[in-house]
Every structure is written in C-alpha cells, then in structure tokens.
C-alpha cells in the first residue's frame, strides 16, 4: 500500500482535524518562520556566529510532526534543527542564545547551532555528521521496546542523507528489530548545492527505497502541515502498536540558502518563485480562513509570535558570553575533563 | 577460586553485569545464538534470552548507533565489534558521537556504554584482522579506554566499564583468549584508571599492556637472571583514565622507562606516556625513554613473519639491556 | 524486467552453450572443488594456517563468472576468495602456497588467505572488511569508463554484506555514474553463523534492493554454472554497452563451515543434505552427460584436476617459509617502509 | 609572482596537476559546479569539465573507495572529504584499505591518490566540524601525511602529493583559506618529507604545523622582543615522511624543544616527535620537552571559548618563557 497525497488534495482528506490542533499547527509554523527570519538578520549583523542552517519553507514538517508527538517521544535532528527544536516547545530565547553563542544558550554556547539539544523536551540532540543519528534514533526506540514504554523516536534528515551508508544500516536494523522509530526525510530537492537528482539513483530518494527494507512507500506534501500531521499520526500509531518503523518522505523546498550566506545561485530560474506560491505558512493561513477561523484569531497568533521573537532577541543581545570556566566541564560524567590522575 | 580462561572470563563478566542490572543489554554480530566467533560469549543467550542478548546484521554503524541511543535514554548497552580493525567502519561513533554528546549538550546527554572488541595479533590473520588499535580510542577526548591482560582483570574491569557513566572502549586481546588465571568466586569489580605493578623492581620501569604484559614479565625475569637488572613491570590496564601517578612514581624510583607496545610505532600510547615522562620526570631520568614497539608497518600473515614483528621477551630484554649498558 | 531462473529450468534455456565452454565451466568447478577439499585437509593437519574460508558448494558462481569474463576484466573478491582467484587462472601452487604461508605463495605469505591478489590475472585483491571492496570496484570501473576501455569490474560478496553501509553507497554511486561494474551477491543463506533472514528486512537481500538503485532485480540459481554464466554474460554486455551496473543475486549454499573448523552446527537438520543433492559439481557432471559428453572426457578433467592439486600440495609442502627480509618491504612504493629520514 | 590566498592556491594546485596529467581526476561533494563549500575549487569544473571534476553523492565511503579503485588501476585521483571530521565515516579506507593493499599484495597493488580535507578550528563550528585530526592519519602505517601552512606550500606539496606513488592525506586548514602569500609563477613542485626552518634561532626549537605556524612565529617574535629568547621555528609540513633530521639538528643546536599542536593532547604528532627526541637526543636536551596543545576536550562552539582552547601566540610565548626561566 502506498500513501501518496498530491499537493492540494490534502485539505479534503483532513477535514476532521480539531480546531485547536489547526491553530497549534499554524502557531508553530509562524513562530519558526519568524524565528528563522530573525536568525538570518542577526547572522547578517554578525550576531549569529559560526554557521546556521535555516528551515525557511520547511516549517510545515516540523509543525506537523511536533503536534502529532506526545510527551516522551524523542526527536533526533540535524544541523538544520532550529525548527524541530522550537516545534517541541523549547524556549526560543535559549535557542537563539545558542545561535548567538551566549551564556543563556540552550547549551551555553558549547554546542552551537548545529547541536541543539533539550532532553527535557525530548529533543535528544542535533547531529551534524550526515546519517549518524539514524542508528542513534534506533537505539532510543530499542530502549522503548525493551522497557515496554510506548514512546516513539523520530528522526529527521534530508534527501541527501539517503545516500550515506548509515541510512541503509539504520533502516534495515529498525525493520529487522521492528523498532518504534519514524524516519522523516525532508526532501528539499538539494544536497547542499547539488540537485538531489544528480546524485541519486531513484526519483524519490527515501520513498523509492522503502521497499528495500520491507516498508511501504510514503510520500507526503511537506508544505501542507495537515498532510504531514496525518502521516506522522499514522506512523506513530503503527509504531506504538508494535508494528515497527516507518519511512516518510516529505516533499518540500528551502527558501533560503543551504547555510549561512549561501545565495542559492545554483537554483534554476523560477524554481524558488514556484515554491513560494506554495509557501507552507501562506498555504496554512488560507486553510485557516477556509475553515472559518477569523482574521482576528489568526493575527493574534502572528502578533504573539513576533513579540516572542523580539523578546528573545532583546534578551540574547543583552546576554553575556559563556564564562571561561565552563570550557572544560562535562567532558566526563564527573563534570570534569580529567583523563589522568 | 576457580581457574578460568580469559575467554570464559569475558562471558562471566558480561553475565555478572546482565544479572545485576536489568538495564544492561548486549548486542553484536553472532554473539547470541552462536556464542561469538571467539566463543567468548557462549551461554549468555541461553541464560538471558533473546531480549537481552541480541544478534545483529553486519551493520557496525547500526550496532554502535543503537547502543548510543539506548545508552542516552537509560539502558547500559554492551556492544561487540568483532575485530578491533572493524572500528574503522563505525569510527564516527567512536570519534565524533559517543565522546562529544555530553560536552556539546552541556551535560544534558549521557553515553554510558561499553564497546568490547577483539584486538591484537598472533593468529596469522593478516593486516586487516590483527591490529592493535588502542590509540585509535586513546586519542579521542571523551572516551575511556581499557585493555585487560588477565582473566580476573577482564571481569573486574569489564564490570567497572559497564558501571561507568561514560563510554568505554574495552580491548580484549585475541591471543589471550586461551590463557588461564585464577579468579575468585563472587562479584568482582575493579576500578578504571588504575595501573598495576605486576613485578616490583628497582633498576628500570617497563610499561606494558595486554599481550605485552606476560612478555614484559618474561623479559624481566631474563634481565634479572642473565644481567642482574631488576625491572619493575607495570600493567597499564587503563589508558584513559591514565594512572600517571603509578607510572611517575615508578620512574622516580628506577630512573629509566621502557614502554612495550604491540601497536605500530607512531602516535601510540607509548609516545604519549614517554612524552609525559620526558616532560614531568625529566630530572628523574637517568637515560633516554625507550619505546619498544611493533615496527610501523602493516602486519604480515605468515606465522614466522608475524612472530618477528611483535615485541618478544627476547627483544624486550635485549633492548633494555642495551639501553642500560 | 526481472530475470529469474528457477532451479532446474536453466538447462533448457542454455541449450546453445558451446561445448568448449561447457568443459571449461566443469573444469574450473572441479579444480576449485578439489583445491578446497585439499585446503581443508591441510588445515586439519595444521599446514594451512591462520584462517581459511572455503567455497565448497559455491563453485558454479566462480566458474560461471570467470568463464564469462575476458582478459582485462577485474575481479574484486572477499576473504572467501580462493575460488574466484583460481577461476581466473591463477596458479594453484601460488594460491595454496599463500594459504600455507610459504615463500612460493601468491603474496609470499604477506597477505594470507583472505587477501589473494593477482594483478596479472585481473584479480585486484581480496578484501576482508565486509563491504569495503564494493566502492573500490566502482573505482576500477570508473577508470575504464574514463579511459574508454571496455573492461568490466566484477565484485563478489555475500548475503550478509548487503546490510552494511558501503553496499548502499557503492550501489547508488555505480548507478548514478553508470559504471561498468557487476555486483554479484552469493547468497549462501548465512552471515557467518546467523541465518540471513534473521538479520535482513527483505527475503532476497540483494535482488529485493535492486530497485532502490534503479536496477532490475536478478535472481539466479547459483548452483547451476550455465545459469550463472548466462547472467554474467548479459550483465557484462550491458556494462560494456555503457548501460551501467548490474546486481545479480545467486542462490547457493556452502557445504562446509563459515571458516576454519566451524562445524556448522547452527544449520537445521536436513538442510545440508537437501543442498548436497543440488551440488553444483554433481549437477554439472550430469549436465555434461545429458549433453553427450563421454565419461572419458569427464574423467580426464577430473584426473587432471586431482593431479594438479597433488602437485601443488607437494610443491608447497616443500617450499620454505618467507624469508625475514621481506617483512618490511613494499609498505611504500619505494619498496621500503621508511616513514622518517 | 602573485599574491594568492591559501584558498586560491588549492584551486591552482589542483589545476596545475589536472593540466599536467590526464590521469589526474578530482571528485567530492559539491566540488564541481559549486566550487566547493570553502570555495577552494572554484573554476575547476568550468576549466576541466564534468569528466575530470565530479560531484558525488554524500557517500564518503564511495568517494574514497572509488578513488582507490581508480588509483590501483591507473588513474591519479584527488578526493575531497569536506571536513576532516568526516574521515571518521570513511575511516576504513584510511586505516585498512589504502595503506595496506600494497603490502598485503606483496607490491602488486598501488594506491597513488590524494585525500584533501578541511582541517582545524577557528570557525565556531563546534565539536564535529573543527577538529585537527592529523594524528588519525599519522598513526596508520602506509600513509603519507601533509599539512601546509602557506599558499606556496599548498601548491608545491599538493603537486608532490599527486605525483607521489603512495596514498597521501592532505590537510588544509580551514582558518588559513583566507590568508595570503606570495606565489611564484609557473609550475611549483615541492618535496614531501621536508620540514622548513621558518625562523632561525639559537635558544629553543619550536615545532608547529598549519595554523600553528604563524602563531609560533608570532610567539617567537614576542619571546625575542620581550625576553631575549631567540627561538628557532620549524614548520613540520610533512608528518609522514617525517623530517627528523631537521628537527634533531635544531635540537642539537638549541637544546630545548617545544611542540605546538592544535590537535587534542593525547597521542598527537607532538607526542611522537617528543618521544623521538627524548630518546635519540636525550643528551642534547637541556630541559624537558614541552608540548603545547589544545586541551584534551571536544571543541566548544562559542567564539570566546574556542579562542581560549587553541594555542595562542601569547600562550606559546608564556609557556616557552616559563620553561626557559
Ligand atoms: C558525513 C558528512 N558528509 C558531508 C557533510 C556536509 N554536509 C552538511 S549538510 C550536507 C547536505 C545535506 O543534504 P540533505 O541531507 O538533503 O539535508 P539538507 O541540508 O538539505 O536539509 C552536507 C553534504 C556532513 N555534515 N557529514
Ligand atoms: C565490517 C566487518 N564486519 C564483520 C566482519 C566479520 N565477518 C567476516 S565474514 C562475515 C559474514 C559475511 O557473510 P556474507 O556476506 O553472507 O558472506 P559469506 O561469508 O557467507 O560468504 C562476517 C560478519 C568483517 N570481516 N567485516
Ligand atoms: Mg536536502
Ligand atoms: Mg553468506
């Protein structure tokens, strides 16, 4: 069985989503959008340091999954992890503080933007070596299976990641052990600057490989938060029922460059524009109107989001850098770094 | 008290920990039903069942990744990588994931797991199945690294490793699996980061690890008998944490240091310890620090060639004698 | 398109194989068989040292591929590589000498049985770390493509190998670059001591994954040298025509243990017996009779093979061990091992 | 003569070799059409076309494996591994395949290839994108290991590496890409295995590599100006082959050795060289060999923290001064 939802068709099959859920899906998308735009501005001001990988245009995936997750579920993210971290409810100031490498950062500046982690929110780390976290997510799912817990591990990664060895090992392993893990491939059409089709033997890098692991091929419109939410729900239900892993390919597009100041010049003309028409935030705003939400309700969400981002920005600008003494803490579990006596 | 082989000690050590703590689980290739290719895990599957002792596909990255994910969420996995040479196919976990997650998350994540692996030469397996690669782990900040030389140390250090809250790479020596030693009854728990003076002596300090420990001891006996040189032999046991105190005190006493390494020469643990001593004990030293190592070459398969490359008791004794002359 | 040849059906579709080819296929199988049995005897006598991985029962694959290969084609083998090395025409004494770690060995005892290499015969090495040689075979194929040469690289590996990351990377890479490489999975039902089905998410570990690389699914009766030969021929023709890689899964069974003195106790009762009935050498002998070859012709091949193995054995028993001075040669291209001045 | 950045020197070096020899090919992730993530390979695709300059999938094992297969059959590949940290995902080729195939085949196989990789800290990228991992390669018998510190050395040593019949791991320092230097016109070919005395001096020898070279030079100027200590600074350049002659002669002259390493402390190249000197030049030494390194911890992302962990000119000067006091 294939579950394929053509762009546009989703609204019809998702008529029964609860109103609070809809508002929630919108709120998370808007907050991520506002946050990412601000992060970009701050990067241009040299206040966001190191690197930074935005999810502008991919917000529906983070929102759809996060809303479908319950407390205790575990997220495993990549360097492109701001969105998923925020979507799980992690404090915006802490995330921005980490990007700005301040002492109020989520990891006090020790990890940096590529490694956002908030164990309290089930965000079990962001991983910057392509593919590494797919097996790790299997391990967290194994723990749940072993203890009889019903939490699910969710692992987000990009299209380019489907070509690395760890992807293959993890998928087979999860399938053989029937682990409660959901693999979400955010296919944004590019592996950094290279179109995914130029380096991949199949058209749908994740979905066309599902059968290699005995899994069904699932393609979802990644710019439609409802569609993502529904697909995630179904996969979670399957996982919690002990029926093993799922692999979901979300078709999407990133509006900005791969990282930092990448101007994205490798894109064919008109491609971005075409996708901007299907901007997930815009799509979802229209959806809300269509479903009878008032302009006032919608605007309130947007206003609150902007206020949150502004407040976080101010707090971070005022925050000090991390103190020198945390440099060598938490290398080992005793809190220190001593490798000798 | 019972006499056990090093191989049997591995199984007993794992069993002790599986029995003690429900969170301990064990996975690897052919480790369960088949009892391991070195027969070092025989009986565990039968005793603890398929939930706790699990066979995996040939997917070393999945093995270590799964161990890490389980460890960070509450289990205490022991993962087997059959031959230590294969650490190279899953090295990202060893070098970039296990040892950095706690630090990068500012202490939020933990990684309490043990990677057991068959290390070392002597089986005529050739260059891709015989390496001593303790330095591959020692050079990575955030790991702990252990290599026992006797059955009792296998059990005690394995227990310490499993109970340790940090990731530990545990090197078992393939050529020691068949060797025997006395092992007390009951629970055995040792301490990481402790070297052991296995032979007291006053003229020179010889450091050794794993298979090189019995060889260093034999060399010390030769040196005493044939040349009247009384060497102290220290089994380093734990490379990280490193028991520099025991080493530096010994050098303070003897004034000479020799390291005996099975790994190829460059950037081995001997280089690290030699550098520490050459810096911190400079004024204690009566002569150069000498490293006795396998030459810096891939390992040959043929028995006669393999026997020449590893440090032998004769070569160790001769090198020490020459340096002390 | 799927090319599937059910056991037994092959004789019918292979009616047009030339007589010399048939004799050649038989000769190579018999020689490998006799060699492997002798290697086992010598192992029990402690004359074959280290480890050794026999191909007893899998001879049809080595023979079928080798006969289909032309000079210049490259073989990439595993630790279970005696068969493929002999099948390419490498001197039996040199191979046995290597197993016995003598100075007359193919690599003078420096490599050992797991690393048989004879560049002159196109045997570009045997690799003992699972999966490593699949990408390497891609590289050799890339060279052919780059220079416009028409040689093909052939990479042999087992069922268990399909679960490691390098398999996935190599298959995708080969497909994307359309490389003239043929991947041959010898599915002997076991990964060492573990039944392949227990650790693999699909029934046919290679063939069921071909589509993940845009390749056709090919399953061949690996105990029928004709079927293997035909499948190899077709894949080589495709590769030489610039149409890219193939992945062929040969169903087979090893009669002996995984390595050394493994008694193979993990096998269900009757399994070995069932496969012994389809012993490739026996099957092919019957085939020859069926096609009108005389008992005399057949017996001559068998006699010559035994004589060859005996001669090699005697020569190796008399050969000295490698001299000490080769220990540190050929680490670097200058012939030596100096890493410092 | 022209002034080039280190980044431009990489492209020029590769171009020089692509032009010279049809067998030279270049592959890696985003190296062709995009000109590399560090923009170090801009223009090569345009100049040499898609046959010789090729983008790959994110498949580091396939990249290195393909390079090896091509090298053993006659090409001269240059492969890029974007960040040196990623050597961990393809480490089997580095540790077990490239360096052992010639030996195991008794000289039948060859592996003439170059792995270029972006090494080192300074970009605030955090623990998985900032490491200095020269020792990961140095410790493996059969490899050659190079790390240039200036544009002219980039070109000359890269050319030497490409023309070398053995596998070479070529570490480019990310924080040097933007630095400039004079480069003569025409073909530039240097020699592997040669260290360079970049500042002559008589009181102490300071060894440095890559980014640490300019810092050691700055430290030397400070030492001279502020303390009258005249330090000789040697750019090691090539870890394998190692130019021990230049190092040992300098120590024979100065009597003191300091190594300045960016890599974490344990089992670095400094330990190896310190051990060699502590053994072979024991009687030349007037004081302990001192290693100045990044502490043995994962690297922090925050700029102020990252700036503290790497050896700075101030720290180097202070450490030397203290030791010489
Ligand atoms: C093992 C490894 N190889 C290469 C990289 C460099 N790199 C970082 S992101 C990236 C592209 C990833 O593409 P994709 O998986 O599609 O994710 P996206 O960035 O599009 O979200 C690459 C090649 C890396 N981090 N790790
Ligand atoms: C990376 C790696 N992991 C594990 C091993 C140990 N090992 C050697 S052979 C083997 C089984 C291989 O099974 P398969 O691919 O089916 O080949 P077969 O031996 O059956 O021919 C294993 C696990 C290895 N050599 N390399
Ligand atoms: Mg992408
Ligand atoms: Mg098999």
PDB file of N, CA, C and O in Angstrom, chain B residues 114-142:
ATOM      1  N   UNK B 114      29.560   0.309  26.725  1.00  0.00           N
ATOM      2  CA  UNK B 114      30.861  -0.342  26.568  1.00  0.00           C
ATOM      3  C   UNK B 114      30.936  -0.944  25.174  1.00  0.00           C
ATOM      4  O   UNK B 114      30.004  -1.634  24.741  1.00  0.00           O
ATOM      5  N   UNK B 115      32.010  -0.678  24.479  1.00  0.00           N
ATOM      6  CA  UNK B 115      32.291  -1.361  23.216  1.00  0.00           C
ATOM      7  C   UNK B 115      33.401  -2.371  23.493  1.00  0.00           C
ATOM      8  O   UNK B 115      34.523  -1.986  23.802  1.00  0.00           O
ATOM      9  N   UNK B 116      33.060  -3.638  23.420  1.00  0.00           N
ATOM     10  CA  UNK B 116      34.055  -4.695  23.564  1.00  0.00           C
ATOM     11  C   UNK B 116      34.562  -5.063  22.187  1.00  0.00           C
ATOM     12  O   UNK B 116      33.764  -5.178  21.246  1.00  0.00           O
ATOM     13  N   UNK B 117      35.851  -5.328  22.079  1.00  0.00           N
ATOM     14  CA  UNK B 117      36.349  -5.677  20.745  1.00  0.00           C
ATOM     15  C   UNK B 117      37.618  -6.514  20.829  1.00  0.00           C
ATOM     16  O   UNK B 117      38.414  -6.350  21.754  1.00  0.00           O
ATOM     17  N   UNK B 118      37.756  -7.439  19.884  1.00  0.00           N
ATOM     18  CA  UNK B 118      38.903  -8.335  19.839  1.00  0.00           C
ATOM     19  C   UNK B 118      40.077  -7.641  19.169  1.00  0.00           C
ATOM     20  O   UNK B 118      40.013  -7.291  17.996  1.00  0.00           O
ATOM     21  N   UNK B 119      41.134  -7.457  19.912  1.00  0.00           N
ATOM     22  CA  UNK B 119      42.263  -6.649  19.479  1.00  0.00           C
ATOM     23  C   UNK B 119      43.503  -7.532  19.353  1.00  0.00           C
ATOM     24  O   UNK B 119      43.613  -8.578  19.982  1.00  0.00           O
ATOM     25  N   UNK B 120      44.447  -7.088  18.542  1.00  0.00           N
ATOM     26  CA  UNK B 120      45.778  -7.663  18.597  1.00  0.00           C
ATOM     27  C   UNK B 120      46.081  -8.812  17.647  1.00  0.00           C
ATOM     28  O   UNK B 120      45.204  -9.375  17.005  1.00  0.00           O
ATOM     29  N   UNK B 121      47.355  -9.125  17.598  1.00  0.00           N
ATOM     30  CA  UNK B 121      47.890 -10.076  16.625  1.00  0.00           C
ATOM     31  C   UNK B 121      48.183 -11.434  17.256  1.00  0.00           C
ATOM     32  O   UNK B 121      47.927 -11.663  18.425  1.00  0.00           O
ATOM     33  N   UNK B 122      48.708 -12.311  16.412  1.00  0.00           N
ATOM     34  CA  UNK B 122      49.135 -13.620  16.890  1.00  0.00           C
ATOM     35  C   UNK B 122      48.361 -14.775  16.290  1.00  0.00           C
ATOM     36  O   UNK B 122      48.701 -15.931  16.493  1.00  0.00           O
ATOM     37  N   UNK B 123      47.335 -14.466  15.504  1.00  0.00           N
ATOM     38  CA  UNK B 123      46.513 -15.543  14.939  1.00  0.00           C
ATOM     39  C   UNK B 123      46.771 -15.775  13.459  1.00  0.00           C
ATOM     40  O   UNK B 123      46.050 -16.508  12.817  1.00  0.00           O
ATOM     41  N   UNK B 124      47.758 -15.111  12.906  1.00  0.00           N
ATOM     42  CA  UNK B 124      48.113 -15.270  11.490  1.00  0.00           C
ATOM     43  C   UNK B 124      46.960 -14.863  10.569  1.00  0.00           C
ATOM     44  O   UNK B 124      46.719 -15.473   9.529  1.00  0.00           O
ATOM     45  N   UNK B 125      46.239 -13.830  10.987  1.00  0.00           N
ATOM     46  CA  UNK B 125      45.072 -13.387  10.221  1.00  0.00           C
ATOM     47  C   UNK B 125      45.417 -12.298   9.206  1.00  0.00           C
ATOM     48  O   UNK B 125      44.565 -11.886   8.432  1.00  0.00           O
ATOM     49  N   UNK B 126      46.619 -11.753   9.284  1.00  0.00           N
ATOM     50  CA  UNK B 126      46.984 -10.733   8.305  1.00  0.00           C
ATOM     51  C   UNK B 126      46.572  -9.331   8.737  1.00  0.00           C
ATOM     52  O   UNK B 126      46.026  -9.111   9.825  1.00  0.00           O
ATOM     53  N   UNK B 127      46.834  -8.387   7.839  1.00  0.00           N
ATOM     54  CA  UNK B 127      46.848  -6.958   8.184  1.00  0.00           C
ATOM     55  C   UNK B 127      45.502  -6.363   8.568  1.00  0.00           C
ATOM     56  O   UNK B 127      45.449  -5.330   9.220  1.00  0.00           O
ATOM     57  N   UNK B 128      44.400  -6.994   8.160  1.00  0.00           N
ATOM     58  CA  UNK B 128      43.093  -6.389   8.453  1.00  0.00           C
ATOM     59  C   UNK B 128      42.358  -7.065   9.610  1.00  0.00           C
ATOM     60  O   UNK B 128      41.201  -6.742   9.892  1.00  0.00           O
ATOM     61  N   UNK B 129      42.994  -8.015  10.259  1.00  0.00           N
ATOM     62  CA  UNK B 129      42.339  -8.702  11.381  1.00  0.00           C
ATOM     63  C   UNK B 129      43.282  -8.916  12.557  1.00  0.00           C
ATOM     64  O   UNK B 129      43.054  -9.821  13.365  1.00  0.00           O
ATOM     65  N   UNK B 130      44.321  -8.114  12.650  1.00  0.00           N
ATOM     66  CA  UNK B 130      45.331  -8.384  13.673  1.00  0.00           C
ATOM     67  C   UNK B 130      45.811  -7.140  14.394  1.00  0.00           C
ATOM     68  O   UNK B 130      46.671  -7.233  15.267  1.00  0.00           O
ATOM     69  N   UNK B 131      45.259  -6.005  14.047  1.00  0.00           N
ATOM     70  CA  UNK B 131      45.834  -4.775  14.556  1.00  0.00           C
ATOM     71  C   UNK B 131      45.580  -4.544  16.055  1.00  0.00           C
ATOM     72  O   UNK B 131      44.580  -4.992  16.596  1.00  0.00           O
ATOM     73  N   UNK B 132      46.500  -3.825  16.646  1.00  0.00           N
ATOM     74  CA  UNK B 132      46.302  -3.274  17.981  1.00  0.00           C
ATOM     75  C   UNK B 132      46.004  -1.803  17.792  1.00  0.00           C
ATOM     76  O   UNK B 132      46.846  -1.052  17.302  1.00  0.00           O
ATOM     77  N   UNK B 133      44.829  -1.402  18.180  1.00  0.00           N
ATOM     78  CA  UNK B 133      44.399  -0.047  17.820  1.00  0.00           C
ATOM     79  C   UNK B 133      43.932   0.741  19.042  1.00  0.00           C
ATOM     80  O   UNK B 133      43.057   1.606  18.929  1.00  0.00           O
ATOM     81  N   UNK B 134      44.525   0.464  20.180  1.00  0.00           N
ATOM     82  CA  UNK B 134      44.116   1.206  21.381  1.00  0.00           C
ATOM     83  C   UNK B 134      44.272   2.708  21.183  1.00  0.00           C
ATOM     84  O   UNK B 134      43.507   3.494  21.742  1.00  0.00           O
ATOM     85  N   UNK B 135      45.278   3.098  20.394  1.00  0.00           N
ATOM     86  CA  UNK B 135      45.482   4.538  20.222  1.00  0.00           C
ATOM     87  C   UNK B 135      44.373   5.188  19.402  1.00  0.00           C
ATOM     88  O   UNK B 135      44.132   6.381  19.540  1.00  0.00           O
ATOM     89  N   UNK B 136      43.673   4.409  18.565  1.00  0.00           N
ATOM     90  CA  UNK B 136      42.531   4.985  17.846  1.00  0.00           C
ATOM     91  C   UNK B 136      41.499   5.537  18.847  1.00  0.00           C
ATOM     92  O   UNK B 136      40.802   6.504  18.542  1.00  0.00           O
ATOM     93  N   UNK B 137      41.406   4.898  19.987  1.00  0.00           N
ATOM     94  CA  UNK B 137      40.450   5.355  21.005  1.00  0.00           C
ATOM     95  C   UNK B 137      41.096   6.352  21.963  1.00  0.00           C
ATOM     96  O   UNK B 137      40.485   7.335  22.359  1.00  0.00           O
ATOM     97  N   UNK B 138      42.359   6.085  22.310  1.00  0.00           N
ATOM     98  CA  UNK B 138      43.015   6.928  23.312  1.00  0.00           C
ATOM     99  C   UNK B 138      43.128   8.376  22.850  1.00  0.00           C
ATOM    100  O   UNK B 138      43.053   9.312  23.653  1.00  0.00           O
ATOM    101  N   UNK B 139      43.269   8.576  21.562  1.00  0.00           N
ATOM    102  CA  UNK B 139      43.498   9.930  21.062  1.00  0.00           C
ATOM    103  C   UNK B 139      42.222  10.778  21.016  1.00  0.00           C
ATOM    104  O   UNK B 139      42.295  11.966  20.715  1.00  0.00           O
ATOM    105  N   UNK B 140      41.069  10.157  21.308  1.00  0.00           N
ATOM    106  CA  UNK B 140      39.800  10.886  21.212  1.00  0.00           C
ATOM    107  C   UNK B 140      39.367  11.389  22.585  1.00  0.00           C
ATOM    108  O   UNK B 140      39.050  10.584  23.469  1.00  0.00           O
ATOM    109  N   UNK B 141      39.270  12.695  22.782  1.00  0.00           N
ATOM    110  CA  UNK B 141      38.817  13.203  24.076  1.00  0.00           C
ATOM    111  C   UNK B 141      37.374  12.764  24.358  1.00  0.00           C
ATOM    112  O   UNK B 141      36.521  12.846  23.470  1.00  0.00           O
ATOM    113  N   UNK B 142      37.128  12.309  25.577  1.00  0.00           N
ATOM    114  CA  UNK B 142      35.766  11.941  25.967  1.00  0.00           C
ATOM    115  C   UNK B 142      35.534  10.450  26.096  1.00  0.00           C
ATOM    116  O   UNK B 142      34.504  10.028  26.603  1.00  0.00           O
TER     117      UNK B 142
END
